[in-house]
């Protein structure tokens, strides 16, 4: 028979078992010398089971539980360094306010005692106010706060000063303590994960996303940067400008289409980029081309979320474009003798390209974030691009108002781009109203549920092929890429070659 904890401790059976347990479960800890009993530990168990039959096993478990307590204390001691904390504070007491201010970006939690945290915070406060710092001033403060007697405080602070013979190493001491602090944070992760896992209302993907967010918070704490004076930034900025002037680098990630890169100066990290077009304009092929260019040319991993095509169809398009074989032949398997070699070569090329494809329908932004983070972890935090095909198929929160639901999704996508510091391309449909106009070139107002898309996007790119509507046009084989919105630069239209049979876009302009 099995009981829940709150039921069991109030039962008559527990009282009987407890009496028996107290006779048999007393043991003396070899570490701390204390005598421990079963009932000291019973509240750690959610489900105790039938102790009459398993009492001895439970006593052993309780002994082990007490040992874990000491193990945990040992871990805390391993991840703390009291002497180094005292040495750092002793060093700061010998520094000028300006030098102490330079270390105020470190959190007080790098110290493991409330007294040392209090001293550090007070030193940072005085440094920020550009007030003098010495042992007597801090001792007086501690006495006024009734934390220590004045004489005891001054004696303690002088001991800290005497144990720090190299105050110039204070920043190195602070960095080492900060590393120990982060390790203590990491040490707590298993308990945090266990607590989160008790919430059965969360899906597994949501749980993973929350856990990754917790890890990201710790990762963010590893950055101890602070406000920087403009003079310290100007030198690096000037060097960057020189490199761009000489054509060595772009401030963003080049997409591989030269005229578009010239207008955008590369896709900026944290940009939300909308690529829109009517069906058969080639917007999926255009975005696949960008994904391939970034992954192949810069060896940056790319995540491609295909909510419309299967992953096999996505790969077939990439193979068709790379091998120069019509996709119809690949789908039917009618490959000629001369086509096997370029096909094999294309397969070999694509195997080395870091493109990751997810084709699950009804995926939501949280799941996209989780999967993108997994790729970043596998690639030492690198991610070149996220592509989502397409916006209107993304799962929302089942809001009856679809326009409002899409607004929430686009805001989440912009947040995703900023959080992961990566450009996010999202394909979008256009309204059918385009078809009723004489001039079929798309406009911003043609975006389906356009309000939030136009507001949240940093770039809006529209793909148009006149050949689709006018077969005898002089622009056969030409696609117009219309940059309709550019938050930080010019708008305009560029032209690319489009090989429809291979679903491939190529540069019409030469590389500058």
PDB file of N, CA and C in Angstrom, residues 76-174:
ATOM      1  N   UNK A  76      29.742  23.649  -2.302  1.00  0.00           N
ATOM      2  CA  UNK A  76      29.706  25.096  -2.094  1.00  0.00           C
ATOM      3  C   UNK A  76      31.100  25.609  -1.748  1.00  0.00           C
ATOM      4  N   UNK A  77      31.798  24.866  -0.875  1.00  0.00           N
ATOM      5  CA  UNK A  77      33.151  25.277  -0.502  1.00  0.00           C
ATOM      6  C   UNK A  77      34.086  25.209  -1.704  1.00  0.00           C
ATOM      7  N   UNK A  78      33.882  24.199  -2.564  1.00  0.00           N
ATOM      8  CA  UNK A  78      34.733  24.059  -3.749  1.00  0.00           C
ATOM      9  C   UNK A  78      34.519  25.221  -4.712  1.00  0.00           C
ATOM     10  N   UNK A  79      33.288  25.728  -4.761  1.00  0.00           N
ATOM     11  CA  UNK A  79      32.952  26.795  -5.699  1.00  0.00           C
ATOM     12  C   UNK A  79      32.955  28.164  -5.029  1.00  0.00           C
ATOM     13  N   UNK A  80      33.686  28.285  -3.944  1.00  0.00           N
ATOM     14  CA  UNK A  80      33.843  29.572  -3.264  1.00  0.00           C
ATOM     15  C   UNK A  80      35.294  29.690  -2.800  1.00  0.00           C
ATOM     16  N   UNK A  81      35.748  30.911  -2.625  1.00  0.00           N
ATOM     17  CA  UNK A  81      37.118  31.151  -2.174  1.00  0.00           C
ATOM     18  C   UNK A  81      37.106  32.365  -1.257  1.00  0.00           C
ATOM     19  N   UNK A  82      36.915  32.086   0.041  1.00  0.00           N
ATOM     20  CA  UNK A  82      36.802  33.170   1.014  1.00  0.00           C
ATOM     21  C   UNK A  82      38.060  34.032   1.042  1.00  0.00           C
ATOM     22  N   UNK A  83      39.239  33.393   0.976  1.00  0.00           N
ATOM     23  CA  UNK A  83      40.491  34.152   1.022  1.00  0.00           C
ATOM     24  C   UNK A  83      40.607  35.106  -0.169  1.00  0.00           C
ATOM     25  N   UNK A  84      40.167  34.623  -1.346  1.00  0.00           N
ATOM     26  CA  UNK A  84      40.243  35.476  -2.532  1.00  0.00           C
ATOM     27  C   UNK A  84      39.258  36.638  -2.422  1.00  0.00           C
ATOM     28  N   UNK A  85      38.079  36.389  -1.833  1.00  0.00           N
ATOM     29  CA  UNK A  85      37.108  37.465  -1.625  1.00  0.00           C
ATOM     30  C   UNK A  85      37.702  38.543  -0.716  1.00  0.00           C
ATOM     31  N   UNK A  86      38.363  38.103   0.358  1.00  0.00           N
ATOM     32  CA  UNK A  86      38.979  39.059   1.280  1.00  0.00           C
ATOM     33  C   UNK A  86      40.129  39.805   0.601  1.00  0.00           C
ATOM     34  N   UNK A  87      40.891  39.077  -0.233  1.00  0.00           N
ATOM     35  CA  UNK A  87      42.013  39.708  -0.933  1.00  0.00           C
ATOM     36  C   UNK A  87      41.513  40.783  -1.899  1.00  0.00           C
ATOM     37  N   UNK A  88      40.384  40.487  -2.593  1.00  0.00           N
ATOM     38  CA  UNK A  88      39.830  41.471  -3.522  1.00  0.00           C
ATOM     39  C   UNK A  88      39.395  42.727  -2.776  1.00  0.00           C
ATOM     40  N   UNK A  89      38.663  42.554  -1.672  1.00  0.00           N
ATOM     41  CA  UNK A  89      38.202  43.722  -0.922  1.00  0.00           C
ATOM     42  C   UNK A  89      39.385  44.483  -0.330  1.00  0.00           C
ATOM     43  N   UNK A  90      40.413  43.741   0.109  1.00  0.00           N
ATOM     44  CA  UNK A  90      41.623  44.402   0.601  1.00  0.00           C
ATOM     45  C   UNK A  90      42.295  45.213  -0.486  1.00  0.00           C
ATOM     46  N   UNK A  91      42.263  44.690  -1.711  1.00  0.00           N
ATOM     47  CA  UNK A  91      42.834  45.430  -2.839  1.00  0.00           C
ATOM     48  C   UNK A  91      42.031  46.673  -3.164  1.00  0.00           C
ATOM     49  N   UNK A  92      40.691  46.560  -3.124  1.00  0.00           N
ATOM     50  CA  UNK A  92      39.836  47.712  -3.439  1.00  0.00           C
ATOM     51  C   UNK A  92      39.998  48.823  -2.404  1.00  0.00           C
ATOM     52  N   UNK A  93      40.245  48.431  -1.148  1.00  0.00           N
ATOM     53  CA  UNK A  93      40.443  49.438  -0.105  1.00  0.00           C
ATOM     54  C   UNK A  93      41.721  50.243  -0.315  1.00  0.00           C
ATOM     55  N   UNK A  94      42.599  49.750  -1.185  1.00  0.00           N
ATOM     56  CA  UNK A  94      43.848  50.457  -1.485  1.00  0.00           C
ATOM     57  C   UNK A  94      43.800  51.189  -2.831  1.00  0.00           C
ATOM     58  N   UNK A  95      42.641  51.121  -3.512  1.00  0.00           N
ATOM     59  CA  UNK A  95      42.529  51.701  -4.852  1.00  0.00           C
ATOM     60  C   UNK A  95      41.877  53.080  -4.801  1.00  0.00           C
ATOM     61  N   UNK A  96      42.033  53.815  -5.892  1.00  0.00           N
ATOM     62  CA  UNK A  96      41.344  55.106  -6.036  1.00  0.00           C
ATOM     63  C   UNK A  96      39.883  54.848  -6.411  1.00  0.00           C
ATOM     64  N   UNK A  97      38.985  55.807  -6.153  1.00  0.00           N
ATOM     65  CA  UNK A  97      37.575  55.627  -6.540  1.00  0.00           C
ATOM     66  C   UNK A  97      37.396  55.306  -8.019  1.00  0.00           C
ATOM     67  N   UNK A  98      38.228  55.903  -8.880  1.00  0.00           N
ATOM     68  CA  UNK A  98      38.090  55.662 -10.327  1.00  0.00           C
ATOM     69  C   UNK A  98      38.336  54.198 -10.665  1.00  0.00           C
ATOM     70  N   UNK A  99      39.344  53.590 -10.027  1.00  0.00           N
ATOM     71  CA  UNK A  99      39.647  52.182 -10.300  1.00  0.00           C
ATOM     72  C   UNK A  99      38.575  51.264  -9.721  1.00  0.00           C
ATOM     73  N   UNK A 100      38.043  51.615  -8.550  1.00  0.00           N
ATOM     74  CA  UNK A 100      36.962  50.815  -7.960  1.00  0.00           C
ATOM     75  C   UNK A 100      35.722  50.885  -8.842  1.00  0.00           C
ATOM     76  N   UNK A 101      35.440  52.073  -9.381  1.00  0.00           N
ATOM     77  CA  UNK A 101      34.273  52.239 -10.253  1.00  0.00           C
ATOM     78  C   UNK A 101      34.366  51.316 -11.465  1.00  0.00           C
ATOM     79  N   UNK A 102      35.584  51.067 -11.932  1.00  0.00           N
ATOM     80  CA  UNK A 102      35.772  50.187 -13.083  1.00  0.00           C
ATOM     81  C   UNK A 102      35.373  48.753 -12.815  1.00  0.00           C
ATOM     82  N   UNK A 103      35.278  48.368 -11.524  1.00  0.00           N
ATOM     83  CA  UNK A 103      34.888  46.998 -11.172  1.00  0.00           C
ATOM     84  C   UNK A 103      33.446  46.918 -10.673  1.00  0.00           C
ATOM     85  N   UNK A 104      32.735  48.042 -10.704  1.00  0.00           N
ATOM     86  CA  UNK A 104      31.364  48.051 -10.177  1.00  0.00           C
ATOM     87  C   UNK A 104      30.383  47.302 -11.071  1.00  0.00           C
ATOM     88  N   UNK A 105      30.839  46.882 -12.274  1.00  0.00           N
ATOM     89  CA  UNK A 105      29.961  46.105 -13.146  1.00  0.00           C
ATOM     90  C   UNK A 105      29.838  44.660 -12.694  1.00  0.00           C
ATOM     91  N   UNK A 106      30.725  44.213 -11.793  1.00  0.00           N
ATOM     92  CA  UNK A 106      30.605  42.863 -11.251  1.00  0.00           C
ATOM     93  C   UNK A 106      29.486  42.838 -10.214  1.00  0.00           C
ATOM     94  N   UNK A 107      28.659  41.772 -10.181  1.00  0.00           N
ATOM     95  CA  UNK A 107      27.573  41.711  -9.193  1.00  0.00           C
ATOM     96  C   UNK A 107      28.115  41.413  -7.801  1.00  0.00           C
ATOM     97  N   UNK A 108      27.410  41.894  -6.780  1.00  0.00           N
ATOM     98  CA  UNK A 108      27.828  41.624  -5.401  1.00  0.00           C
ATOM     99  C   UNK A 108      27.755  40.141  -5.071  1.00  0.00           C
ATOM    100  N   UNK A 109      26.990  39.382  -5.854  1.00  0.00           N
ATOM    101  CA  UNK A 109      26.840  37.947  -5.592  1.00  0.00           C
ATOM    102  C   UNK A 109      28.105  37.150  -5.870  1.00  0.00           C
ATOM    103  N   UNK A 110      29.159  37.791  -6.378  1.00  0.00           N
ATOM    104  CA  UNK A 110      30.426  37.058  -6.496  1.00  0.00           C
ATOM    105  C   UNK A 110      30.985  36.766  -5.106  1.00  0.00           C
ATOM    106  N   UNK A 111      30.476  37.475  -4.080  1.00  0.00           N
ATOM    107  CA  UNK A 111      30.871  37.213  -2.694  1.00  0.00           C
ATOM    108  C   UNK A 111      29.858  36.266  -2.052  1.00  0.00           C
ATOM    109  N   UNK A 112      30.334  35.426  -1.137  1.00  0.00           N
ATOM    110  CA  UNK A 112      29.466  34.390  -0.560  1.00  0.00           C
ATOM    111  C   UNK A 112      28.991  34.725   0.848  1.00  0.00           C
ATOM    112  N   UNK A 113      29.379  35.874   1.395  1.00  0.00           N
ATOM    113  CA  UNK A 113      28.865  36.265   2.712  1.00  0.00           C
ATOM    114  C   UNK A 113      28.183  37.620   2.596  1.00  0.00           C
ATOM    115  N   UNK A 114      27.149  37.809   3.411  1.00  0.00           N
ATOM    116  CA  UNK A 114      26.393  39.062   3.353  1.00  0.00           C
ATOM    117  C   UNK A 114      27.263  40.247   3.770  1.00  0.00           C
ATOM    118  N   UNK A 115      28.210  40.024   4.690  1.00  0.00           N
ATOM    119  CA  UNK A 115      29.075  41.116   5.128  1.00  0.00           C
ATOM    120  C   UNK A 115      29.977  41.587   3.989  1.00  0.00           C
ATOM    121  N   UNK A 116      30.590  40.635   3.287  1.00  0.00           N
ATOM    122  CA  UNK A 116      31.489  41.025   2.199  1.00  0.00           C
ATOM    123  C   UNK A 116      30.703  41.670   1.044  1.00  0.00           C
ATOM    124  N   UNK A 117      29.475  41.200   0.804  1.00  0.00           N
ATOM    125  CA  UNK A 117      28.620  41.851  -0.201  1.00  0.00           C
ATOM    126  C   UNK A 117      28.336  43.300   0.193  1.00  0.00           C
ATOM    127  N   UNK A 118      28.046  43.505   1.488  1.00  0.00           N
ATOM    128  CA  UNK A 118      27.730  44.847   1.980  1.00  0.00           C
ATOM    129  C   UNK A 118      28.926  45.784   1.792  1.00  0.00           C
ATOM    130  N   UNK A 119      30.123  45.285   2.112  1.00  0.00           N
ATOM    131  CA  UNK A 119      31.328  46.104   1.959  1.00  0.00           C
ATOM    132  C   UNK A 119      31.549  46.453   0.487  1.00  0.00           C
ATOM    133  N   UNK A 120      31.393  45.464  -0.394  1.00  0.00           N
ATOM    134  CA  UNK A 120      31.600  45.700  -1.829  1.00  0.00           C
ATOM    135  C   UNK A 120      30.608  46.742  -2.351  1.00  0.00           C
ATOM    136  N   UNK A 121      29.340  46.593  -1.983  1.00  0.00           N
ATOM    137  CA  UNK A 121      28.323  47.547  -2.451  1.00  0.00           C
ATOM    138  C   UNK A 121      28.627  48.966  -1.959  1.00  0.00           C
ATOM    139  N   UNK A 122      29.108  49.066  -0.714  1.00  0.00           N
ATOM    140  CA  UNK A 122      29.414  50.394  -0.166  1.00  0.00           C
ATOM    141  C   UNK A 122      30.623  51.010  -0.873  1.00  0.00           C
ATOM    142  N   UNK A 123      31.623  50.191  -1.170  1.00  0.00           N
ATOM    143  CA  UNK A 123      32.786  50.686  -1.906  1.00  0.00           C
ATOM    144  C   UNK A 123      32.377  51.190  -3.292  1.00  0.00           C
ATOM    145  N   UNK A 124      31.494  50.436  -3.968  1.00  0.00           N
ATOM    146  CA  UNK A 124      31.028  50.845  -5.304  1.00  0.00           C
ATOM    147  C   UNK A 124      30.220  52.136  -5.229  1.00  0.00           C
ATOM    148  N   UNK A 125      29.418  52.256  -4.168  1.00  0.00           N
ATOM    149  CA  UNK A 125      28.626  53.478  -3.990  1.00  0.00           C
ATOM    150  C   UNK A 125      29.538  54.692  -3.832  1.00  0.00           C
ATOM    151  N   UNK A 126      30.549  54.569  -2.969  1.00  0.00           N
ATOM    152  CA  UNK A 126      31.460  55.694  -2.740  1.00  0.00           C
ATOM    153  C   UNK A 126      32.262  56.012  -4.001  1.00  0.00           C
ATOM    154  N   UNK A 127      32.631  54.966  -4.739  1.00  0.00           N
ATOM    155  CA  UNK A 127      33.383  55.187  -5.982  1.00  0.00           C
ATOM    156  C   UNK A 127      32.531  55.938  -6.999  1.00  0.00           C
ATOM    157  N   UNK A 128      31.237  55.565  -7.090  1.00  0.00           N
ATOM    158  CA  UNK A 128      30.338  56.242  -8.031  1.00  0.00           C
ATOM    159  C   UNK A 128      30.168  57.716  -7.669  1.00  0.00           C
ATOM    160  N   UNK A 129      30.215  58.009  -6.355  1.00  0.00           N
ATOM    161  CA  UNK A 129      30.096  59.398  -5.887  1.00  0.00           C
ATOM    162  C   UNK A 129      31.444  60.108  -5.859  1.00  0.00           C
ATOM    163  N   UNK A 130      32.499  59.361  -6.268  1.00  0.00           N
ATOM    164  CA  UNK A 130      33.874  59.885  -6.284  1.00  0.00           C
ATOM    165  C   UNK A 130      34.300  60.377  -4.900  1.00  0.00           C
ATOM    166  N   UNK A 131      33.945  59.586  -3.888  1.00  0.00           N
ATOM    167  CA  UNK A 131      34.328  59.898  -2.510  1.00  0.00           C
ATOM    168  C   UNK A 131      35.512  59.034  -2.099  1.00  0.00           C
ATOM    169  N   UNK A 132      36.259  59.508  -1.121  1.00  0.00           N
ATOM    170  CA  UNK A 132      37.459  58.795  -0.669  1.00  0.00           C
ATOM    171  C   UNK A 132      37.096  57.426  -0.095  1.00  0.00           C
ATOM    172  N   UNK A 133      38.053  56.489  -0.217  1.00  0.00           N
ATOM    173  CA  UNK A 133      37.858  55.124   0.259  1.00  0.00           C
ATOM    174  C   UNK A 133      39.045  54.746   1.136  1.00  0.00           C
ATOM    175  N   UNK A 134      38.754  54.291   2.378  1.00  0.00           N
ATOM    176  CA  UNK A 134      39.800  53.680   3.209  1.00  0.00           C
ATOM    177  C   UNK A 134      39.134  52.833   4.283  1.00  0.00           C
ATOM    178  N   UNK A 135      39.946  52.112   5.055  1.00  0.00           N
ATOM    179  CA  UNK A 135      39.423  51.167   6.046  1.00  0.00           C
ATOM    180  C   UNK A 135      38.625  51.870   7.134  1.00  0.00           C
ATOM    181  N   UNK A 136      39.084  53.027   7.585  1.00  0.00           N
ATOM    182  CA  UNK A 136      38.403  53.728   8.672  1.00  0.00           C
ATOM    183  C   UNK A 136      36.995  54.150   8.264  1.00  0.00           C
ATOM    184  N   UNK A 137      36.842  54.633   7.031  1.00  0.00           N
ATOM    185  CA  UNK A 137      35.525  55.075   6.545  1.00  0.00           C
ATOM    186  C   UNK A 137      34.565  53.896   6.467  1.00  0.00           C
ATOM    187  N   UNK A 138      35.044  52.766   5.930  1.00  0.00           N
ATOM    188  CA  UNK A 138      34.180  51.593   5.790  1.00  0.00           C
ATOM    189  C   UNK A 138      33.859  51.007   7.157  1.00  0.00           C
ATOM    190  N   UNK A 139      34.829  51.007   8.084  1.00  0.00           N
ATOM    191  CA  UNK A 139      34.589  50.492   9.440  1.00  0.00           C
ATOM    192  C   UNK A 139      33.509  51.312  10.130  1.00  0.00           C
ATOM    193  N   UNK A 140      33.562  52.623   9.961  1.00  0.00           N
ATOM    194  CA  UNK A 140      32.541  53.495  10.551  1.00  0.00           C
ATOM    195  C   UNK A 140      31.165  53.176   9.975  1.00  0.00           C
ATOM    196  N   UNK A 141      31.113  52.923   8.672  1.00  0.00           N
ATOM    197  CA  UNK A 141      29.836  52.577   8.019  1.00  0.00           C
ATOM    198  C   UNK A 141      29.272  51.274   8.592  1.00  0.00           C
ATOM    199  N   UNK A 142      30.130  50.259   8.748  1.00  0.00           N
ATOM    200  CA  UNK A 142      29.674  48.964   9.272  1.00  0.00           C
ATOM    201  C   UNK A 142      29.189  49.102  10.710  1.00  0.00           C
ATOM    202  N   UNK A 143      29.867  49.954  11.484  1.00  0.00           N
ATOM    203  CA  UNK A 143      29.453  50.170  12.870  1.00  0.00           C
ATOM    204  C   UNK A 143      28.109  50.889  12.923  1.00  0.00           C
ATOM    205  N   UNK A 144      27.927  51.890  12.076  1.00  0.00           N
ATOM    206  CA  UNK A 144      26.655  52.624  12.045  1.00  0.00           C
ATOM    207  C   UNK A 144      25.499  51.722  11.632  1.00  0.00           C
ATOM    208  N   UNK A 145      25.784  50.752  10.758  1.00  0.00           N
ATOM    209  CA  UNK A 145      24.745  49.798  10.341  1.00  0.00           C
ATOM    210  C   UNK A 145      24.563  48.684  11.358  1.00  0.00           C
ATOM    211  N   UNK A 146      25.381  48.734  12.454  1.00  0.00           N
ATOM    212  CA  UNK A 146      25.336  47.724  13.512  1.00  0.00           C
ATOM    213  C   UNK A 146      25.634  46.314  12.976  1.00  0.00           C
ATOM    214  N   UNK A 147      26.486  46.260  11.970  1.00  0.00           N
ATOM    215  CA  UNK A 147      26.912  44.970  11.432  1.00  0.00           C
ATOM    216  C   UNK A 147      28.112  44.437  12.198  1.00  0.00           C
ATOM    217  N   UNK A 148      28.970  45.340  12.670  1.00  0.00           N
ATOM    218  CA  UNK A 148      30.132  44.985  13.486  1.00  0.00           C
ATOM    219  C   UNK A 148      30.422  46.141  14.435  1.00  0.00           C
ATOM    220  N   UNK A 149      31.121  45.831  15.537  1.00  0.00           N
ATOM    221  CA  UNK A 149      31.638  46.900  16.381  1.00  0.00           C
ATOM    222  C   UNK A 149      32.750  47.622  15.626  1.00  0.00           C
ATOM    223  N   UNK A 150      32.934  48.891  15.926  1.00  0.00           N
ATOM    224  CA  UNK A 150      33.885  49.706  15.165  1.00  0.00           C
ATOM    225  C   UNK A 150      35.292  49.125  15.195  1.00  0.00           C
ATOM    226  N   UNK A 151      35.765  48.726  16.391  1.00  0.00           N
ATOM    227  CA  UNK A 151      37.128  48.197  16.498  1.00  0.00           C
ATOM    228  C   UNK A 151      37.252  46.881  15.747  1.00  0.00           C
ATOM    229  N   UNK A 152      36.241  46.037  15.902  1.00  0.00           N
ATOM    230  CA  UNK A 152      36.263  44.736  15.213  1.00  0.00           C
ATOM    231  C   UNK A 152      36.250  44.929  13.700  1.00  0.00           C
ATOM    232  N   UNK A 153      35.442  45.880  13.239  1.00  0.00           N
ATOM    233  CA  UNK A 153      35.356  46.143  11.800  1.00  0.00           C
ATOM    234  C   UNK A 153      36.691  46.639  11.261  1.00  0.00           C
ATOM    235  N   UNK A 154      37.331  47.592  11.987  1.00  0.00           N
ATOM    236  CA  UNK A 154      38.599  48.134  11.488  1.00  0.00           C
ATOM    237  C   UNK A 154      39.683  47.063  11.492  1.00  0.00           C
ATOM    238  N   UNK A 155      39.676  46.208  12.524  1.00  0.00           N
ATOM    239  CA  UNK A 155      40.662  45.124  12.579  1.00  0.00           C
ATOM    240  C   UNK A 155      40.476  44.159  11.412  1.00  0.00           C
ATOM    241  N   UNK A 156      39.204  43.827  11.115  1.00  0.00           N
ATOM    242  CA  UNK A 156      38.911  42.902  10.011  1.00  0.00           C
ATOM    243  C   UNK A 156      39.345  43.499   8.671  1.00  0.00           C
ATOM    244  N   UNK A 157      39.015  44.760   8.452  1.00  0.00           N
ATOM    245  CA  UNK A 157      39.355  45.411   7.179  1.00  0.00           C
ATOM    246  C   UNK A 157      40.867  45.540   7.010  1.00  0.00           C
ATOM    247  N   UNK A 158      41.565  45.838   8.095  1.00  0.00           N
ATOM    248  CA  UNK A 158      43.023  45.938   8.012  1.00  0.00           C
ATOM    249  C   UNK A 158      43.647  44.584   7.704  1.00  0.00           C
ATOM    250  N   UNK A 159      43.034  43.518   8.224  1.00  0.00           N
ATOM    251  CA  UNK A 159      43.516  42.169   7.894  1.00  0.00           C
ATOM    252  C   UNK A 159      43.357  41.899   6.401  1.00  0.00           C
ATOM    253  N   UNK A 160      42.228  42.343   5.846  1.00  0.00           N
ATOM    254  CA  UNK A 160      42.004  42.151   4.401  1.00  0.00           C
ATOM    255  C   UNK A 160      43.047  42.920   3.592  1.00  0.00           C
ATOM    256  N   UNK A 161      43.330  44.136   4.029  1.00  0.00           N
ATOM    257  CA  UNK A 161      44.320  44.945   3.311  1.00  0.00           C
ATOM    258  C   UNK A 161      45.695  44.293   3.377  1.00  0.00           C
ATOM    259  N   UNK A 162      46.057  43.775   4.559  1.00  0.00           N
ATOM    260  CA  UNK A 162      47.386  43.181   4.721  1.00  0.00           C
ATOM    261  C   UNK A 162      47.551  41.892   3.925  1.00  0.00           C
ATOM    262  N   UNK A 163      46.419  41.198   3.639  1.00  0.00           N
ATOM    263  CA  UNK A 163      46.536  39.935   2.889  1.00  0.00           C
ATOM    264  C   UNK A 163      46.570  40.168   1.383  1.00  0.00           C
ATOM    265  N   UNK A 164      46.426  41.436   0.948  1.00  0.00           N
ATOM    266  CA  UNK A 164      46.488  41.751  -0.487  1.00  0.00           C
ATOM    267  C   UNK A 164      47.724  42.593  -0.756  1.00  0.00           C
ATOM    268  N   UNK A 165      48.782  41.927  -1.185  1.00  0.00           N
ATOM    269  CA  UNK A 165      50.040  42.626  -1.454  1.00  0.00           C
ATOM    270  C   UNK A 165      50.090  43.195  -2.873  1.00  0.00           C
ATOM    271  N   UNK A 166      49.129  42.785  -3.726  1.00  0.00           N
ATOM    272  CA  UNK A 166      49.130  43.256  -5.118  1.00  0.00           C
ATOM    273  C   UNK A 166      47.748  43.802  -5.488  1.00  0.00           C
ATOM    274  N   UNK A 167      47.409  44.973  -4.981  1.00  0.00           N
ATOM    275  CA  UNK A 167      46.082  45.545  -5.287  1.00  0.00           C
ATOM    276  C   UNK A 167      45.862  45.798  -6.772  1.00  0.00           C
ATOM    277  N   UNK A 168      46.949  45.885  -7.539  1.00  0.00           N
ATOM    278  CA  UNK A 168      46.809  46.099  -8.988  1.00  0.00           C
ATOM    279  C   UNK A 168      46.185  44.892  -9.685  1.00  0.00           C
ATOM    280  N   UNK A 169      46.130  43.752  -8.975  1.00  0.00           N
ATOM    281  CA  UNK A 169      45.526  42.539  -9.550  1.00  0.00           C
ATOM    282  C   UNK A 169      44.047  42.411  -9.214  1.00  0.00           C
ATOM    283  N   UNK A 170      43.447  43.479  -8.698  1.00  0.00           N
ATOM    284  CA  UNK A 170      42.053  43.399  -8.230  1.00  0.00           C
ATOM    285  C   UNK A 170      41.094  42.934  -9.320  1.00  0.00           C
ATOM    286  N   UNK A 171      41.283  43.409 -10.540  1.00  0.00           N
ATOM    287  CA  UNK A 171      40.373  43.013 -11.620  1.00  0.00           C
ATOM    288  C   UNK A 171      40.477  41.518 -11.895  1.00  0.00           C
ATOM    289  N   UNK A 172      41.692  40.968 -11.851  1.00  0.00           N
ATOM    290  CA  UNK A 172      41.868  39.527 -12.063  1.00  0.00           C
ATOM    291  C   UNK A 172      41.201  38.740 -10.942  1.00  0.00           C
ATOM    292  N   UNK A 173      41.303  39.239  -9.681  1.00  0.00           N
ATOM    293  CA  UNK A 173      40.635  38.566  -8.569  1.00  0.00           C
ATOM    294  C   UNK A 173      39.121  38.574  -8.779  1.00  0.00           C
ATOM    295  N   UNK A 174      38.597  39.729  -9.203  1.00  0.00           N
ATOM    296  CA  UNK A 174      37.148  39.856  -9.419  1.00  0.00           C
ATOM    297  C   UNK A 174      36.680  38.909 -10.515  1.00  0.00           C
TER     298      UNK A 174
END
